[in-house]
Coordinates of C-alpha atoms in Angstrom, one line a residue:
Chain A
M1 CA 3.7 -0.3 13.7
L2 CA 6.6 -2.8 13.2
E3 CA 9.4 -2.4 10.7
C4 CA 12.2 -4.7 9.8
N5 CA 14.6 -4.3 6.9
W6 CA 16.4 -6.8 4.9
R7 CA 19.9 -5.7 3.7
D8 CA 23.1 -7.5 2.7
G9 CA 21.3 -10.8 2.7
K10 CA 19.9 -10.6 6.2
W11 CA 17.2 -9.2 8.4
E12 CA 18.3 -6.3 10.6
T13 CA 16.8 -5.6 14.0
T14 CA 12.9 -5.3 14.2
H15 CA 11.7 -2.0 15.4
I16 CA 8.3 -1.2 16.9
K17 CA 7.3 2.5 16.8
P18 CA 4.2 4.8 16.4
Y19 CA 2.5 4.6 13.1
G20 CA 4.0 7.3 10.9
P21 CA 5.2 8.2 7.3
I22 CA 8.3 6.5 5.8
Q23 CA 10.8 8.2 3.4
V24 CA 11.4 6.5 0.1
E25 CA 13.1 7.5 -3.1
P26 CA 11.1 7.9 -6.3
S27 CA 13.3 5.1 -7.7
C28 CA 12.4 2.7 -5.0
K29 CA 11.9 -0.5 -6.8
V30 CA 8.4 -1.3 -5.4
F31 CA 7.1 1.6 -7.5
H32 CA 8.6 0.2 -10.7
Y33 CA 8.7 -3.6 -10.5
G34 CA 6.0 -4.2 -8.0
Q35 CA 7.6 -6.7 -5.6
A36 CA 5.0 -6.3 -2.9
I37 CA 3.1 -8.9 -0.8
F38 CA 0.8 -8.9 2.2
E39 CA -1.4 -10.8 4.5
G40 CA -4.7 -9.7 6.1
M41 CA -5.4 -10.9 9.7
K42 CA -7.3 -9.9 12.7
A43 CA -7.0 -9.9 16.5
Y44 CA -10.2 -10.6 18.5
K45 CA -11.1 -9.9 22.2
D46 CA -13.3 -12.2 24.3
E47 CA -15.7 -11.2 27.1
A48 CA -12.9 -11.5 29.7
G49 CA -10.7 -9.1 27.8
D50 CA -8.1 -11.7 26.5
V51 CA -6.9 -11.2 23.0
F52 CA -6.4 -13.8 20.3
L53 CA -4.9 -14.3 16.9
F54 CA -6.5 -16.8 14.5
R55 CA -4.1 -19.3 12.8
P56 CA -1.2 -16.9 12.5
E57 CA 1.2 -19.4 11.5
D58 CA -0.9 -20.2 8.4
N59 CA -0.6 -16.6 7.3
W60 CA 3.1 -16.7 8.0
K61 CA 3.6 -19.7 5.9
R62 CA 1.5 -18.3 3.1
F63 CA 3.4 -15.0 3.3
N64 CA 6.7 -16.8 2.7
E65 CA 5.2 -18.8 -0.2
S66 CA 4.2 -15.5 -1.7
A67 CA 7.7 -14.2 -1.0
K68 CA 9.3 -17.0 -2.8
R69 CA 7.3 -16.7 -5.9
L70 CA 7.9 -12.9 -6.0
A71 CA 11.7 -13.5 -5.6
M72 CA 11.7 -11.8 -2.0
P73 CA 13.3 -13.1 1.1
E74 CA 11.3 -15.2 3.5
V75 CA 10.5 -13.6 6.8
P76 CA 11.5 -15.4 10.0
Y77 CA 8.9 -16.8 12.4
E78 CA 10.3 -14.5 15.1
V79 CA 9.8 -11.4 13.0
F80 CA 6.4 -12.2 11.7
V81 CA 4.5 -14.2 14.3
E82 CA 6.3 -13.0 17.4
G83 CA 6.4 -9.5 16.0
L84 CA 2.6 -9.7 15.6
K85 CA 2.1 -10.9 19.1
T86 CA 4.4 -8.2 20.6
L87 CA 2.7 -5.5 18.5
V88 CA -0.8 -6.6 19.4
N89 CA 0.1 -6.9 23.0
L90 CA 1.3 -3.3 23.1
D91 CA -1.9 -2.0 21.4
K92 CA -4.3 -4.5 23.2
E93 CA -6.6 -1.6 24.2
W94 CA -7.4 -1.1 20.4
V95 CA -8.8 -4.5 20.2
K96 CA -12.4 -3.7 21.1
Y97 CA -14.8 -6.2 22.5
G98 CA -18.2 -6.6 20.8
E99 CA -19.9 -8.5 18.0
G100 CA -17.7 -8.4 14.9
L101 CA -15.3 -5.9 16.4
S102 CA -11.5 -6.7 15.9
L103 CA -8.2 -5.2 15.2
Y104 CA -7.2 -5.6 11.6
L105 CA -3.5 -6.5 11.1
R106 CA -1.7 -6.0 7.9
P107 CA 1.8 -7.6 7.6
F108 CA 3.4 -6.6 4.3
M109 CA 6.7 -6.5 2.5
I110 CA 8.0 -4.2 -0.2
A111 CA 11.1 -4.0 -2.4
S112 CA 13.0 -1.0 -1.0
E113 CA 16.2 -0.7 -3.1
N114 CA 16.6 2.4 -5.2
G115 CA 17.3 2.0 -8.9
V116 CA 15.4 1.5 -12.1
A117 CA 17.1 -1.6 -13.4
A118 CA 14.6 -4.4 -14.0
A119 CA 15.9 -7.0 -11.6
P120 CA 14.9 -8.2 -8.0
S121 CA 15.5 -5.8 -5.3
T122 CA 18.5 -6.4 -3.0
E123 CA 16.8 -4.6 -0.1
Y124 CA 13.3 -5.2 1.4
K125 CA 11.2 -3.7 4.1
F126 CA 8.8 -5.8 6.2
M127 CA 6.2 -3.9 8.1
I128 CA 3.0 -4.6 10.2
V129 CA 0.3 -1.8 10.5
M130 CA -3.0 -2.1 12.3
S131 CA -6.4 -0.6 12.3
P132 CA -9.6 -1.1 14.3
A133 CA -12.2 -3.0 12.3
F134 CA -15.9 -2.9 12.6
A135 CA -18.3 -5.7 11.7
Y136 CA -17.9 -5.9 8.0
Y137 CA -21.1 -5.5 6.0
R138 CA -21.0 -4.6 2.4
G139 CA -24.7 -4.7 1.6
E140 CA -26.1 -7.2 -0.8
V141 CA -23.5 -8.8 -2.9
R142 CA -24.3 -9.9 -6.5
V143 CA -21.5 -11.1 -8.7
I144 CA -20.6 -11.5 -12.4
I145 CA -19.0 -14.7 -13.4
A146 CA -16.1 -13.6 -15.7
N147 CA -16.2 -14.6 -19.4
Q148 CA -13.5 -12.2 -20.8
F149 CA -11.2 -10.8 -18.3
S150 CA -8.7 -12.9 -16.1
R151 CA -7.1 -12.7 -12.8
A152 CA -4.3 -15.2 -13.1
A153 CA -2.5 -17.4 -15.5
D154 CA -1.3 -21.1 -15.1
G155 CA 2.2 -20.8 -14.0
G156 CA 1.7 -17.2 -12.8
V157 CA 1.3 -15.6 -9.4
G158 CA -2.4 -15.9 -8.7
Y159 CA -1.9 -18.1 -5.6
A160 CA 0.4 -15.6 -4.1
K161 CA -1.0 -12.6 -2.1
A162 CA 0.9 -10.2 -4.5
A163 CA -0.1 -6.5 -4.8
G164 CA -0.2 -6.8 -8.6
N165 CA -3.0 -9.3 -8.5
Y166 CA -5.3 -6.7 -6.9
A167 CA -4.3 -3.9 -9.2
A168 CA -5.1 -6.2 -12.3
S169 CA -8.7 -6.9 -10.9
F170 CA -9.8 -3.3 -10.3
Y171 CA -10.7 -2.4 -13.9
P172 CA -12.9 -5.5 -14.7
N173 CA -14.4 -5.0 -11.2
N174 CA -15.2 -1.3 -11.9
L175 CA -17.0 -2.4 -15.1
A176 CA -19.0 -5.0 -13.1
M177 CA -19.9 -2.3 -10.5
E178 CA -21.2 -0.1 -13.4
E179 CA -23.6 -2.9 -14.2
G180 CA -24.7 -3.1 -10.6
Y181 CA -22.6 -6.1 -9.4
Q182 CA -20.2 -5.8 -6.5
Q183 CA -17.6 -8.5 -7.3
I184 CA -16.4 -10.7 -10.0
I185 CA -16.0 -14.5 -9.8
W186 CA -13.0 -15.2 -11.9
T187 CA -12.8 -18.1 -14.2
D188 CA -9.8 -20.0 -15.6
A189 CA -8.1 -17.9 -18.3
A190 CA -7.7 -20.8 -20.6
S191 CA -11.4 -21.6 -21.2
H192 CA -13.5 -19.4 -18.9
E193 CA -15.5 -22.6 -18.1
Y194 CA -14.5 -23.1 -14.5
I195 CA -14.9 -20.8 -11.5
E196 CA -11.7 -19.9 -9.5
E197 CA -12.0 -17.2 -6.8
A198 CA -13.4 -13.8 -6.3
G199 CA -10.1 -11.8 -5.9
T200 CA -10.7 -10.9 -2.2
M201 CA -12.6 -14.1 -1.4
N202 CA -12.6 -17.8 -2.2
I203 CA -15.9 -19.1 -3.4
F204 CA -18.1 -21.8 -2.1
V205 CA -21.2 -23.2 -4.0
R206 CA -23.9 -25.3 -2.4
I207 CA -25.6 -27.7 -4.7
G208 CA -28.2 -29.8 -2.9
D209 CA -26.6 -30.5 0.4
K210 CA -23.1 -30.8 -1.0
L211 CA -20.6 -27.9 -0.6
L212 CA -18.2 -27.3 -3.5
T213 CA -15.1 -25.2 -3.8
A214 CA -12.3 -25.0 -6.4
P215 CA -9.2 -26.7 -5.6
S216 CA -6.2 -24.5 -4.6
N217 CA -3.8 -24.3 -7.5
D218 CA -1.2 -21.9 -8.8
R219 CA -4.0 -19.5 -9.9
I220 CA -6.1 -19.6 -6.7
L221 CA -5.2 -18.2 -3.3
N222 CA -5.3 -21.0 -0.6
G223 CA -7.2 -18.8 1.9
V224 CA -6.8 -19.4 5.5
T225 CA -10.6 -18.8 5.9
R226 CA -11.1 -21.1 3.0
R227 CA -9.5 -23.9 4.8
S228 CA -11.3 -23.1 8.1
V229 CA -14.7 -23.2 6.3
I230 CA -13.9 -26.6 4.7
Q231 CA -13.0 -28.0 8.2
M232 CA -16.1 -26.3 9.9
A233 CA -18.3 -27.8 7.2
K234 CA -16.9 -31.3 7.7
D235 CA -17.2 -30.8 11.5
H236 CA -20.8 -30.1 10.9
G237 CA -21.2 -33.3 8.8
I238 CA -21.5 -31.4 5.5
E239 CA -20.0 -33.2 2.5
V240 CA -17.3 -31.0 0.9
E241 CA -15.8 -31.5 -2.5
E242 CA -12.7 -29.6 -3.5
R243 CA -12.8 -29.9 -7.3
R244 CA -13.1 -27.8 -10.5
I245 CA -16.5 -26.4 -10.8
R246 CA -18.0 -25.8 -14.2
V247 CA -20.0 -22.6 -14.7
S248 CA -22.4 -24.6 -16.6
E249 CA -22.8 -26.9 -13.6
I250 CA -23.8 -24.0 -11.5
K251 CA -26.3 -22.7 -14.2
E252 CA -27.9 -26.1 -14.5
A253 CA -28.2 -26.5 -10.7
A254 CA -29.8 -22.9 -10.6
Q255 CA -32.3 -24.0 -13.4
N256 CA -33.3 -27.3 -11.7
G257 CA -33.5 -25.8 -8.2
E258 CA -30.5 -27.6 -6.8
L259 CA -28.4 -24.4 -6.3
K260 CA -28.9 -23.4 -2.7
E261 CA -26.2 -21.1 -1.8
I262 CA -23.1 -19.3 -3.1
F263 CA -20.8 -17.6 -0.6
G264 CA -17.3 -16.1 -0.4
S265 CA -14.8 -16.6 2.4
G266 CA -12.2 -14.3 3.6
T267 CA -10.6 -12.6 6.6
A268 CA -12.5 -9.4 6.3
A269 CA -16.1 -10.7 6.6
V270 CA -15.5 -14.3 7.3
I271 CA -18.3 -15.4 5.0
V272 CA -20.1 -13.2 2.4
P273 CA -23.4 -14.6 1.1
I274 CA -23.9 -14.0 -2.7
K275 CA -27.5 -12.9 -3.4
G276 CA -27.4 -13.3 -7.2
F277 CA -25.1 -13.8 -10.1
K278 CA -24.9 -13.1 -13.8
H279 CA -23.0 -15.1 -16.5
E280 CA -23.3 -13.8 -20.0
D281 CA -27.0 -13.4 -20.5
F282 CA -28.0 -15.7 -17.7
K283 CA -29.1 -14.0 -14.4
Y284 CA -30.1 -15.8 -11.2
E285 CA -31.2 -14.7 -7.8
L286 CA -30.3 -17.2 -5.0
P287 CA -33.3 -18.4 -2.9
V288 CA -33.6 -17.3 0.7
I289 CA -33.4 -20.5 2.7
E290 CA -33.4 -21.4 6.4
N291 CA -30.6 -23.0 8.3
D292 CA -28.1 -22.0 5.5
Y293 CA -24.6 -23.2 5.6
A294 CA -23.2 -19.6 5.2
T295 CA -24.9 -18.4 8.5
N296 CA -24.0 -21.6 10.4
I297 CA -20.4 -21.9 9.5
K298 CA -19.7 -18.2 10.0
A299 CA -21.2 -18.4 13.4
A300 CA -19.1 -21.5 14.3
L301 CA -16.0 -19.7 13.0
M302 CA -16.6 -16.5 14.9
D303 CA -17.4 -18.5 18.1
I304 CA -13.8 -19.9 17.8
Q305 CA -12.3 -16.5 17.0
Y306 CA -14.0 -14.8 19.9
N307 CA -13.2 -17.6 22.4
R308 CA -16.8 -18.5 22.9
T309 CA -16.4 -22.2 22.1
E310 CA -13.9 -25.0 22.4
D311 CA -11.1 -24.8 19.9
K312 CA -10.5 -28.3 19.0
H313 CA -8.3 -27.6 16.0
G314 CA -5.9 -25.3 17.9
W315 CA -6.5 -22.3 15.7
R316 CA -6.7 -19.6 18.5
V317 CA -3.4 -18.1 19.7
K318 CA -3.7 -16.2 22.9
I319 CA -1.7 -13.0 23.1
Chain B
M1 CA 12.2 15.3 -11.2
L2 CA 8.7 16.1 -12.2
E3 CA 5.8 15.5 -9.8
C4 CA 2.1 15.9 -10.4
N5 CA -0.7 14.7 -8.0
W6 CA -4.2 13.5 -8.9
R7 CA -6.8 14.3 -6.2
D8 CA -10.5 15.0 -6.0
G9 CA -10.8 13.7 -9.6
K10 CA -8.3 16.0 -11.2
W11 CA -4.5 16.7 -11.9
E12 CA -3.0 19.4 -9.7
T13 CA -0.2 21.7 -10.7
T14 CA 2.9 20.0 -12.0
H15 CA 6.1 20.7 -10.1
I16 CA 9.7 20.3 -11.2
K17 CA 12.3 20.0 -8.5
P18 CA 15.7 18.4 -7.5
Y19 CA 15.6 14.6 -7.2
G20 CA 14.8 13.6 -3.7
P21 CA 12.9 11.3 -1.4
I22 CA 9.2 11.5 -1.0
Q23 CA 7.2 10.8 2.2
V24 CA 4.5 8.1 2.0
E25 CA 2.5 6.3 4.7
P26 CA 3.0 2.6 5.2
S27 CA -0.7 2.2 4.2
C28 CA -0.1 3.9 0.8
K29 CA -2.1 1.8 -1.6
V30 CA 0.7 1.1 -4.0
F31 CA 2.3 -1.0 -1.3
H32 CA -0.7 -3.2 -0.9
Y33 CA -2.8 -3.4 -4.2
G34 CA -0.1 -2.6 -6.7
Q35 CA -1.4 0.1 -8.9
A36 CA 1.8 1.3 -10.5
I37 CA 2.8 1.8 -14.1
F38 CA 5.8 3.1 -16.0
E39 CA 7.4 3.9 -19.3
G40 CA 11.0 3.7 -20.3
M41 CA 12.4 6.3 -22.7
K42 CA 15.6 8.0 -23.7
A43 CA 16.9 11.4 -24.7
Y44 CA 19.6 11.5 -27.2
K45 CA 22.2 14.2 -28.1
D46 CA 23.5 14.7 -31.7
E47 CA 26.9 16.1 -32.8
A48 CA 25.6 19.7 -32.8
G49 CA 24.5 19.3 -29.2
D50 CA 20.7 19.2 -30.0
V51 CA 18.6 16.9 -27.9
F52 CA 15.9 14.6 -29.1
L53 CA 13.1 12.3 -27.8
F54 CA 12.1 9.3 -29.7
R55 CA 8.5 8.8 -30.4
P56 CA 7.4 10.3 -27.0
E57 CA 3.7 10.4 -28.0
D58 CA 3.7 6.6 -28.4
N59 CA 4.9 6.1 -24.8
W60 CA 2.4 8.7 -23.6
K61 CA -0.4 6.7 -25.4
R62 CA 0.8 3.4 -24.1
F63 CA 1.1 4.8 -20.6
N64 CA -2.6 5.8 -20.7
E65 CA -3.6 2.4 -22.0
S66 CA -1.7 0.9 -19.0
A67 CA -3.5 3.4 -16.7
K68 CA -6.9 2.4 -18.0
R69 CA -6.4 -1.3 -17.5
L70 CA -5.0 -0.6 -13.9
A71 CA -8.1 1.6 -13.1
M72 CA -5.8 4.6 -12.9
P73 CA -6.4 8.1 -14.3
E74 CA -5.0 9.0 -17.7
V75 CA -2.2 11.6 -17.6
P76 CA -2.8 14.6 -20.0
Y77 CA -0.4 15.2 -22.8
E78 CA 0.7 18.5 -21.3
V79 CA 1.8 16.8 -18.1
F80 CA 3.5 13.7 -19.7
V81 CA 5.0 14.9 -23.1
E82 CA 5.4 18.6 -22.4
G83 CA 6.6 17.7 -18.9
L84 CA 9.2 15.4 -20.4
K85 CA 10.4 18.2 -22.7
T86 CA 10.6 20.8 -20.0
L87 CA 12.4 18.5 -17.8
V88 CA 14.9 17.3 -20.3
N89 CA 15.5 20.8 -21.4
L90 CA 16.4 21.9 -17.9
D91 CA 18.9 19.0 -17.6
K92 CA 20.2 19.1 -21.1
E93 CA 23.7 18.9 -19.8
W94 CA 23.1 15.4 -18.5
V95 CA 22.4 14.2 -22.0
K96 CA 25.9 13.2 -23.0
Y97 CA 27.0 13.0 -26.6
G98 CA 28.7 9.8 -27.7
E99 CA 28.0 6.3 -29.1
G100 CA 25.2 4.8 -27.1
L101 CA 25.1 7.5 -24.5
S102 CA 21.8 8.9 -23.5
L103 CA 19.6 10.2 -20.6
Y104 CA 17.2 7.5 -19.4
L105 CA 13.7 8.8 -18.6
R106 CA 11.3 7.1 -16.4
P107 CA 7.7 8.3 -16.3
F108 CA 5.7 6.4 -13.7
M109 CA 2.4 6.6 -11.7
I110 CA 1.6 5.1 -8.4
A111 CA -1.5 4.9 -6.2
S112 CA -1.0 7.3 -3.4
E113 CA -4.1 7.1 -1.2
N114 CA -3.7 5.9 2.3
G115 CA -5.8 3.0 3.5
V116 CA -5.9 -0.8 3.4
A117 CA -9.3 -1.4 1.8
A118 CA -8.8 -3.4 -1.5
A119 CA -10.3 -0.9 -3.9
P120 CA -8.9 1.5 -6.5
S121 CA -7.0 4.4 -5.0
T122 CA -8.7 7.9 -5.1
E123 CA -5.3 9.7 -5.4
Y124 CA -2.4 9.1 -7.7
K125 CA 1.2 10.5 -8.1
F126 CA 2.7 10.9 -11.5
M127 CA 6.5 11.4 -11.6
I128 CA 9.3 11.5 -14.0
V129 CA 12.8 10.6 -12.9
M130 CA 15.9 10.6 -15.0
S131 CA 19.3 8.9 -15.1
P132 CA 22.4 9.1 -17.5
A133 CA 22.6 5.9 -19.4
F134 CA 25.6 4.3 -21.0
A135 CA 25.7 1.9 -24.0
Y136 CA 23.8 -1.0 -22.8
Y137 CA 25.7 -4.3 -23.1
R138 CA 24.7 -7.3 -20.9
G139 CA 27.2 -9.8 -22.3
E140 CA 26.0 -12.7 -24.4
V141 CA 22.4 -13.5 -23.8
R142 CA 20.9 -17.0 -24.0
V143 CA 17.3 -17.7 -23.3
I144 CA 15.0 -20.4 -21.9
I145 CA 11.7 -20.7 -23.8
A146 CA 9.1 -21.2 -20.9
N147 CA 7.3 -24.4 -20.6
Q148 CA 5.9 -24.1 -17.1
F149 CA 5.8 -20.6 -15.7
S150 CA 3.7 -17.8 -17.3
R151 CA 3.9 -14.1 -17.6
A152 CA 0.4 -13.2 -18.5
A153 CA -3.1 -14.6 -19.0
D154 CA -5.7 -14.0 -21.7
G155 CA -7.8 -11.1 -20.3
G156 CA -5.1 -10.1 -17.9
V157 CA -2.6 -7.1 -17.8
G158 CA 0.3 -8.6 -19.8
Y159 CA -0.1 -5.8 -22.4
A160 CA 0.2 -3.1 -19.8
K161 CA 3.6 -1.9 -18.4
A162 CA 2.4 -2.7 -15.0
A163 CA 4.8 -3.1 -12.1
G164 CA 3.3 -6.4 -11.1
N165 CA 4.2 -8.1 -14.4
Y166 CA 7.9 -7.6 -13.6
A167 CA 7.6 -8.9 -10.0
A168 CA 5.9 -12.0 -11.4
S169 CA 8.9 -12.8 -13.8
F170 CA 11.7 -12.4 -11.3
Y171 CA 11.4 -15.9 -9.7
P172 CA 11.3 -17.8 -13.0
N173 CA 14.0 -15.6 -14.3
N174 CA 16.2 -16.5 -11.3
L175 CA 15.8 -20.1 -12.0
A176 CA 16.8 -19.6 -15.6
M177 CA 19.9 -17.7 -14.4
E178 CA 20.9 -20.5 -12.1
E179 CA 21.0 -22.7 -15.2
G180 CA 23.2 -20.2 -17.0
Y181 CA 20.5 -18.4 -19.1
Q182 CA 19.9 -14.7 -18.9
Q183 CA 16.3 -14.3 -19.9
I184 CA 13.0 -16.2 -20.4
I185 CA 11.0 -16.1 -23.6
W186 CA 7.5 -16.5 -22.3
T187 CA 5.0 -18.7 -24.0
D188 CA 1.2 -18.6 -24.0
A189 CA -0.1 -19.8 -20.5
A190 CA -2.8 -21.9 -22.1
S191 CA -0.6 -24.3 -24.1
H192 CA 3.0 -23.1 -23.8
E193 CA 3.3 -23.8 -27.6
Y194 CA 3.6 -20.2 -28.9
I195 CA 6.3 -17.6 -28.0
E196 CA 5.1 -14.3 -26.7
E197 CA 7.7 -11.8 -25.3
A198 CA 10.8 -11.8 -23.1
G199 CA 9.4 -9.7 -20.2
T200 CA 11.8 -6.7 -20.9
M201 CA 11.9 -7.2 -24.7
N202 CA 9.7 -8.1 -27.5
I203 CA 11.1 -11.0 -29.6
F204 CA 12.0 -11.4 -33.3
V205 CA 12.8 -14.7 -35.1
R206 CA 14.4 -14.8 -38.4
I207 CA 13.7 -18.0 -40.4
G208 CA 15.2 -17.8 -43.8
D209 CA 15.0 -14.2 -44.9
K210 CA 11.6 -13.7 -43.2
L211 CA 11.4 -11.8 -39.9
L212 CA 8.7 -13.1 -37.4
T213 CA 7.3 -11.5 -34.3
A214 CA 4.3 -12.4 -32.2
P215 CA 1.2 -10.2 -32.7
S216 CA 0.5 -7.7 -30.0
N217 CA -2.5 -8.9 -28.0
D218 CA -3.7 -8.5 -24.4
R219 CA -0.8 -10.6 -23.1
I220 CA 2.1 -8.9 -25.0
L221 CA 3.4 -5.4 -24.6
N222 CA 3.2 -3.5 -27.8
G223 CA 6.7 -2.1 -27.6
V224 CA 7.6 1.1 -29.3
T225 CA 10.9 -0.4 -30.3
R226 CA 9.1 -3.3 -31.5
R227 CA 7.0 -1.2 -33.8
S228 CA 10.1 0.7 -34.9
V229 CA 11.8 -2.5 -35.8
I230 CA 9.1 -3.8 -37.9
Q231 CA 9.0 -0.5 -39.8
M232 CA 12.8 -0.4 -40.2
A233 CA 12.8 -4.0 -41.5
K234 CA 10.1 -3.1 -44.0
D235 CA 12.1 0.0 -45.0
H236 CA 15.0 -2.3 -45.7
G237 CA 12.8 -4.6 -47.9
I238 CA 12.6 -7.4 -45.3
E239 CA 9.5 -9.4 -45.3
V240 CA 8.0 -9.2 -41.7
E241 CA 5.2 -11.4 -40.5
E242 CA 3.2 -10.5 -37.3
R243 CA 1.7 -13.9 -36.3
R244 CA 1.7 -16.5 -33.7
I245 CA 5.0 -18.4 -33.7
R246 CA 5.1 -22.1 -32.5
V247 CA 8.0 -23.2 -30.5
S248 CA 8.0 -26.2 -32.7
E249 CA 8.5 -24.1 -35.7
I250 CA 11.6 -22.5 -34.3
K251 CA 13.0 -25.8 -33.3
E252 CA 12.4 -27.2 -36.7
A253 CA 14.0 -24.2 -38.3
A254 CA 16.9 -24.6 -36.0
Q255 CA 17.3 -28.3 -37.0
N256 CA 17.1 -27.7 -40.7
G257 CA 19.4 -24.7 -40.7
E258 CA 16.7 -22.1 -41.5
L259 CA 16.8 -20.3 -38.1
K260 CA 19.2 -17.4 -38.8
E261 CA 18.6 -15.0 -35.9
I262 CA 16.6 -14.4 -32.7
F263 CA 16.8 -11.0 -31.2
G264 CA 14.9 -9.0 -28.5
S265 CA 13.8 -5.3 -28.9
G266 CA 13.5 -2.7 -26.2
T267 CA 14.3 0.8 -25.2
A268 CA 17.3 -0.1 -23.1
A269 CA 19.5 -1.8 -25.7
V270 CA 17.4 -1.2 -28.9
I271 CA 18.3 -4.8 -30.0
V272 CA 19.7 -7.7 -28.1
P273 CA 20.9 -10.5 -30.2
I274 CA 20.2 -13.9 -28.6
K275 CA 23.1 -16.3 -28.8
G276 CA 21.3 -19.5 -27.9
F277 CA 18.2 -21.0 -26.5
K278 CA 16.9 -23.9 -24.6
H279 CA 13.4 -25.5 -24.7
E280 CA 12.9 -28.6 -22.5
D281 CA 15.8 -30.8 -23.5
F282 CA 16.4 -29.0 -26.8
K283 CA 19.4 -26.7 -26.9
Y284 CA 20.6 -24.7 -29.8
E285 CA 23.4 -22.1 -30.5
L286 CA 22.5 -19.6 -33.1
P287 CA 24.9 -19.3 -36.0
V288 CA 27.2 -16.3 -36.5
I289 CA 26.1 -14.8 -39.8
E290 CA 27.2 -11.7 -41.8
N291 CA 25.0 -8.8 -42.6
D292 CA 22.5 -9.9 -39.9
Y293 CA 19.2 -8.1 -39.5
A294 CA 19.9 -7.3 -35.7
T295 CA 23.0 -5.2 -36.5
N296 CA 21.6 -3.5 -39.5
I297 CA 18.2 -2.6 -37.9
K298 CA 19.9 -1.5 -34.7
A299 CA 22.2 0.8 -36.7
A300 CA 19.4 2.2 -38.7
L301 CA 17.4 3.0 -35.6
M302 CA 20.2 4.5 -33.7
D303 CA 21.0 6.8 -36.8
I304 CA 17.4 8.1 -36.4
Q305 CA 17.6 8.5 -32.7
Y306 CA 20.9 10.4 -32.8
N307 CA 19.9 12.6 -35.7
R308 CA 22.4 11.0 -38.1
T309 CA 19.9 10.4 -40.9
E310 CA 16.7 11.5 -42.4
D311 CA 13.7 10.9 -40.1
K312 CA 11.1 10.0 -42.7
H313 CA 8.6 8.5 -40.2
G314 CA 8.7 11.7 -37.9
W315 CA 9.9 9.8 -34.9
R316 CA 12.4 12.3 -33.5
V317 CA 11.2 15.1 -31.4
K318 CA 13.6 18.0 -30.8
I319 CA 13.7 19.5 -27.4

């Protein structure tokens, strides 16, 4: 693991050491005031044994956008990106070769000052931990489109990869799971009329041959996979619209047969096809179609990640 | 400090031990998914040396409401309230007698399972830590009424005492401080037309002789001090309205001289008078008035807390 502490207004020396526990005081500010952000990334191995990161600068930039919104210090490129490269290089053997295998990387930062005064911490700890990851399959995914609970407010922290956003989603998600649904597609808190994201995934909707996704704003995480999916879709000649999507539009498309696919995008599974959804009393099962966007775009993205194809956008970074 | 762990679906034995560091793994879920809640309370000493808590059951109940919303287990009365009493009794000497002196009590709970899967933790740690507190005076407080950033969404976790709510408020609050204001009065995220709370305080507005405060809802913390202030005001024959308060109403009252007081309520300072506010281009300095509600209600509440008066609502709990 990698560890770097921020004290007296600056980052100290970065240390790489074996994974192990850290000592913190019970008054450590992260426990009380929740300044905690993270990124999720993966390292991939190709047939020749070379190891690659995928768009690490994008994660670094977003990490620092999250840091700013949570009143935390920005982490330098050398610590975050070069740190990742050094760490992965040391543990290269843990990046396994094979379909869907990877090494999951978790850069994160927490407030580490001790004290219970409600104010931003004056000390922070940045760390990177890693874990081997298998091909991610969570079974069939059906979702509830939210009509009561919310994930984020206008002018809030929804766009940041902030720990508190996840904690806020667990209870509504548990209620959804009790009804037999695996995830929630969040809607805007003001009207619950427009879809936003799924908490751990951005959401794409295919109506006819057009691919729609909600625009990134201060409530919606601007996912690296989201942007990659949009680019891949365009590369495949698919028309993509980034715009607000009404729940009623999705339901109408379902009723008139124009709704072809809904899928989520994220680092963990790249793309997760949604098999069905529920909104209030309306339930719908997505059709099984051939040559679907989800499968094609996922394959195209994984070909880039695993160095099986040309990387014309310069997304792969060789370790 | 007090420590009690929740594992395998149940609370284990409560331990009381000297304050000291705890060991956690970097993958401890609280660092990544932000399940963390707390309460702020105080123990007070009277002239005879007896020590009292103030409405501890109310804090316990709210703690469990926060726990439910954050998908965390509820903490039993025996662990929370009896634990507090036992702990304060052991450290009775640290509760100092004198105007405004107290022992600050911080019950909190964090997700303690290790692992980076984005799901509710299966293990939790409940702790209580304590710290001697002086009379709280933060200098003159002027506030900005928010017109851009938000603290909470409808259907979100604003009503919970969740760590992430505080982290979300620090950046906007830093911007306010750069402009010379100490706090923000948050407004509703949907329209920014109605005031809500100040993040660490509920807000009261006196227009004429009427005392107004926003109703508690799923965006606003239902403060124990807030409820006590409302009761004290009623006991003093003051007309109190719990209702939505338009920013425009406050500004109009300021312009026509009807705006007499604005103050915040919270455990730390009981009541914090607001000296002035800004909303967009509108700035206003509150008048200095005699026999103000803030001073009278604060004195009445402190008389109860320090056992200097009859406790007709049964709020004091003797240790």
